[in-house]
Amino acid sequence: MSKLQEKVAALPAEPCCPALTERELTAEEAELTAAMFKALGDPVRLRLFSKVASHPDSEACVCDIADVGVSQPTVSHHLKKLKEAGLLLSERRGTWVYYRVEPSILAAMGRLLTPGTAPKAA
Amino acid sequence: MSKLQEKVAALPAEPCCPALTERELTAEEAELTAAMFKALGDPVRLRLFSKVASHPDSEACVCDIADVGVSQPTVSHHLKKLKEAGLLLSERRGTWVYYRVEPSILAAMGRLLTPGTAPKAA
DNA sequence: CGCATAATTCGATGACTGTCTAATCAAGCG
DNA sequence: CGCTTGATTAGACAGTCATCGAATTATGCG
């Protein structure tokens, strides 16, 4: 995970890749993009992400979202994965740790799924 | 995978779930939605999907897209996964098998990632 | 300091997954 | 029919992953 992690961190943050319909992804683009989809590809992580994203200011304390049916260490593990994928940011404020959605990430992923740019057959 | 598969097949096809930012997903919604993200969470699958989606009419023969650096059985395996997740449809026409993007799926996933509906803190 | 609470890290384990080769199925052609 | 080519299925194996309980770190409080 660490090499990929470096690549994710080195991204220009905004526009990783073209829409999936625009052209076929290169191997490297696919690797980077798949890592984000993979992060959302677990039910527990998706619920955690949704909980954070739907909280006021897209920010939530771990204690607010930890009730997803798994142990707290597991919650922590998943939050770490989401953070490594570049989907969440975390910050400690006193007693609690807050996670929030990386601002541009939703738009970027949404752009990937933009439909309708595939050419018609003759 | 089979029980999930049934649920996916039983979906009203169009609108599985609200935007991730709108409210937190239920456990069941998360399970269904995560299955789709998971399907795109592998580099090879993402490239295959992108190849199909960017082909004319969002449709391609296996022989057109099989060059992704893994053996053909592996390609077939991944295409099956994408199909099971509801992202692709397949049809045999004579000698070749064609895969195409399930029409409404891109829009549906895009909707999940719609940003900006999270309420502001007071 | 000593204690309580929030959160993460550690180590282990069972399950899942991506990949391959070999075998099989499907269609077209002579 | 048999043969060729396209594609899937079967079976095996190595690596990854989600999960847990226990231990650890971090903060605040009296």
XYZ file of C-alpha atoms (C1' of nucleotides) in Angstrom:
304
model
C 0.000 0.000 0.000
C 2.836 2.391 0.665
C 3.984 3.001 -2.896
C 0.471 3.648 -3.998
C 0.056 5.826 -0.965
C 2.915 7.997 -2.126
C 1.375 8.372 -5.558
C -1.961 9.357 -4.088
C -0.266 11.922 -1.894
C 1.652 13.312 -4.860
C -1.477 13.923 -6.925
C -2.441 17.461 -7.933
C -5.444 16.691 -5.738
C -7.974 18.047 -8.188
C -8.179 16.167 -11.464
C -6.720 12.717 -11.435
C -8.321 11.187 -14.434
C -10.719 11.711 -17.281
C -14.281 10.435 -17.176
C -14.426 6.683 -17.542
C -16.419 7.169 -20.706
C -14.038 9.618 -22.316
C -11.185 7.280 -23.095
C -9.720 4.130 -21.650
C -7.642 4.664 -18.542
C -3.932 3.951 -18.554
C -2.622 1.335 -16.165
C -1.375 3.977 -13.775
C -4.542 6.031 -13.876
C -6.519 2.884 -13.232
C -4.366 2.022 -10.249
C -4.861 5.410 -8.656
C -8.546 5.627 -9.365
C -9.279 2.056 -8.364
C -7.766 2.782 -4.969
C -10.455 5.362 -4.324
C -13.287 3.144 -5.475
C -11.848 0.315 -3.447
C -11.912 2.464 -0.343
C -15.650 2.955 -0.794
C -16.112 -0.681 -1.719
C -16.663 -1.914 1.797
C -20.057 -1.528 3.471
C -18.636 -0.394 6.786
C -16.356 2.164 5.175
C -19.126 3.437 2.964
C -21.353 3.968 5.977
C -18.582 5.743 7.830
C -17.896 7.966 4.865
C -21.581 8.691 4.433
C -21.896 9.522 8.114
C -19.079 12.014 7.906
C -20.238 13.458 4.593
C -23.783 13.989 5.798
C -22.804 15.579 9.116
C -22.931 19.345 9.499
C -19.914 20.873 7.745
C -19.048 17.378 6.461
C -17.192 16.774 9.663
C -17.701 14.359 12.535
C -15.988 13.126 15.649
C -15.161 9.436 15.738
C -17.462 9.074 18.706
C -20.357 10.330 16.568
C -20.013 7.752 13.843
C -18.531 4.698 15.559
C -21.853 2.893 15.788
C -21.746 0.779 12.666
C -21.828 -2.675 14.191
C -18.130 -3.410 14.457
C -15.604 -2.887 17.242
C -13.934 0.436 17.718
C -10.509 -0.776 16.590
C -12.143 -1.884 13.377
C -13.741 1.526 12.943
C -10.347 3.101 13.439
C -8.850 0.754 10.896
C -11.428 1.711 8.278
C -11.095 5.414 8.913
C -7.386 5.045 8.364
C -8.017 3.352 5.043
C -10.333 6.136 3.950
C -7.717 8.657 4.933
C -4.982 6.827 3.057
C -7.170 6.797 -0.043
C -7.421 10.577 0.163
C -11.129 10.610 0.918
C -11.000 11.870 4.480
C -8.848 14.194 6.540
C -8.439 13.964 10.283
C -7.606 16.399 13.006
C -7.384 16.075 16.757
C -9.086 18.763 18.790
C -8.571 18.138 22.471
C -10.166 14.929 23.548
C -11.701 14.028 20.228
C -10.498 13.297 16.735
C -12.537 14.752 13.898
C -12.758 13.422 10.377
C -13.977 15.465 7.448
C -14.453 14.909 3.750
C -11.595 16.032 1.577
C -13.265 18.968 -0.154
C -12.647 18.315 -3.819
C -12.853 14.572 -3.722
C -16.560 14.102 -4.251
C -16.593 16.320 -7.306
C -13.551 14.569 -8.698
C -15.084 11.139 -8.330
C -18.371 12.375 -9.672
C -16.547 13.630 -12.744
C -15.140 10.169 -13.328
C -18.662 8.866 -13.663
C -19.873 11.552 -16.016
C -21.854 9.704 -18.666
C -22.405 10.348 -22.278
C -19.052 11.139 -23.845
C -18.706 7.831 -25.643
C -18.906 8.223 -29.416
C -21.712 6.637 -31.387
C -20.998 3.930 -33.878
C -21.258 4.963 -37.504
C -21.923 -13.279 -3.333
C -25.141 -14.991 -4.383
C -27.480 -13.449 -1.839
C -26.151 -10.017 -2.634
C -26.464 -10.849 -6.272
C -30.167 -11.499 -5.812
C -30.620 -8.176 -4.110
C -28.806 -6.361 -6.881
C -30.966 -8.060 -9.466
C -34.103 -7.185 -7.545
C -33.314 -3.479 -7.481
C -35.605 -1.001 -9.225
C -32.507 -0.450 -11.379
C -32.674 3.307 -11.277
C -32.313 4.839 -7.838
C -30.695 2.650 -5.254
C -29.618 5.165 -2.726
C -29.457 8.803 -1.807
C -26.334 10.890 -2.274
C -23.666 9.988 0.248
C -23.856 13.536 1.550
C -27.603 13.614 1.978
C -27.934 11.295 4.934
C -26.089 8.312 6.319
C -26.731 5.092 4.463
C -28.507 2.217 6.143
C -26.634 -1.055 6.491
C -28.489 -2.555 3.563
C -28.045 0.452 1.304
C -24.359 0.429 2.132
C -24.073 -3.230 1.258
C -25.652 -2.762 -2.149
C -23.783 0.386 -2.997
C -20.444 -0.870 -1.748
C -20.781 -3.826 -4.106
C -20.734 -1.456 -7.055
C -17.799 0.559 -5.814
C -15.995 -2.651 -5.001
C -16.442 -3.836 -8.560
C -14.641 -0.725 -9.789
C -12.065 -1.021 -7.035
C -9.655 -3.190 -8.980
C -7.303 -1.665 -11.549
C -7.896 -4.352 -14.144
C -11.659 -4.166 -13.792
C -11.599 -0.400 -13.927
C -9.634 -0.482 -17.146
C -11.983 -3.031 -18.653
C -14.984 -0.967 -17.660
C -13.373 2.166 -19.024
C -12.572 0.407 -22.274
C -16.154 -0.669 -22.718
C -17.580 2.675 -21.626
C -15.383 4.644 -23.999
C -16.030 2.426 -27.005
C -18.533 3.509 -29.645
C -22.059 2.916 -28.315
C -20.504 1.956 -24.969
C -20.136 -1.544 -26.263
C -17.158 -3.741 -26.998
C -16.279 -7.286 -27.889
C -14.109 -9.155 -25.407
C -11.455 -9.462 -28.066
C -11.281 -5.663 -28.298
C -10.562 -5.070 -24.648
C -8.708 -8.174 -23.488
C -5.302 -6.546 -23.676
C -4.887 -5.394 -20.099
C -1.852 -7.397 -19.061
C -3.509 -10.486 -17.615
C -4.532 -13.817 -19.105
C -7.787 -14.173 -20.925
C -9.429 -16.324 -18.247
C -8.639 -13.567 -15.792
C -10.248 -11.031 -18.087
C -13.307 -13.233 -18.280
C -13.361 -13.520 -14.509
C -13.328 -9.751 -14.076
C -15.979 -9.166 -16.699
C -18.166 -11.601 -14.837
C -17.670 -9.651 -11.635
C -18.619 -6.401 -13.345
C -21.705 -8.061 -14.713
C -22.676 -9.458 -11.323
C -22.351 -6.002 -9.848
C -24.836 -4.713 -12.397
C -22.343 -2.519 -14.212
C -22.142 -4.395 -17.483
C -24.441 -6.454 -19.664
C -23.277 -9.137 -22.071
C -24.630 -10.648 -25.226
C -23.259 -13.211 -27.618
C -23.462 -12.363 -31.296
C -22.110 -15.196 -33.360
C -18.471 -15.770 -32.689
C -17.984 -12.903 -30.269
C -19.369 -11.850 -26.937
C -20.125 -8.164 -26.498
C -20.218 -6.262 -23.230
C -21.920 -2.922 -22.798
C -22.441 -0.480 -19.985
C -25.732 -0.814 -18.173
C -27.369 2.425 -19.321
C -28.511 4.016 -16.095
C -25.677 2.872 -13.921
C -23.249 5.711 -14.508
C -25.826 8.336 -13.716
C -26.912 6.441 -10.616
C -23.383 6.221 -9.275
C -22.715 9.813 -10.190
C -25.740 10.800 -8.158
C -24.315 9.026 -5.129
C -21.349 11.335 -5.262
C -23.324 14.532 -5.632
C -21.677 16.996 -3.264
C -23.058 19.826 -1.283
C -26.197 18.644 0.451
C -24.633 18.419 3.896
C -26.078 20.990 6.298
C -23.895 23.703 7.742
C -23.187 23.853 11.429
C -24.975 26.639 13.273
C 0.791 12.238 39.824
C -3.138 8.795 39.186
C -7.216 7.801 36.950
C -10.831 7.834 33.269
C -12.056 8.247 28.566
C -11.049 8.625 23.420
C -8.659 6.608 19.834
C -5.020 4.058 17.661
C -1.695 0.310 17.142
C -0.404 -4.580 17.548
C -0.797 -9.430 16.565
C -3.498 -13.225 15.188
C -6.880 -15.523 12.407
C -10.342 -16.883 9.140
C -12.227 -15.490 4.832
C -11.926 -13.594 0.462
C -9.701 -12.454 -4.050
C -6.740 -12.048 -8.165
C -4.084 -14.858 -10.814
C -2.642 -18.789 -13.321
C -2.953 -23.342 -16.147
C -5.833 -26.856 -17.836
C -10.137 -28.252 -19.327
C -14.535 -27.246 -21.298
C -18.097 -25.013 -24.025
C -19.612 -22.365 -28.295
C -19.610 -20.991 -33.006
C -18.027 -21.020 -37.696
C -15.792 -23.374 -41.602
C -14.298 -26.801 -44.815
C -18.105 -34.415 -38.608
C -13.215 -32.596 -37.159
C -10.515 -28.418 -36.683
C -9.739 -23.567 -35.275
C -10.603 -19.645 -32.724
C -13.218 -17.071 -29.036
C -14.682 -17.265 -24.382
C -15.951 -19.302 -20.013
C -15.475 -22.671 -16.205
C -12.831 -25.451 -12.866
C -9.386 -25.999 -9.501
C -5.368 -24.498 -7.060
C -2.492 -21.208 -4.752
C -0.438 -16.993 -2.871
C -1.481 -12.702 -1.178
C -4.686 -9.419 0.840
C -8.269 -7.973 4.026
C -11.819 -7.428 7.675
C -12.280 -8.484 12.153
C -11.314 -9.195 16.902
C -9.160 -8.707 21.824
C -5.278 -6.862 24.174
C -2.012 -3.416 24.691
C -0.674 1.335 23.920
C -0.856 6.294 23.248
C -3.178 10.789 24.032
C -5.877 14.094 26.461
C -8.211 16.041 30.366
C -9.321 16.259 35.314
C -8.919 16.255 40.288
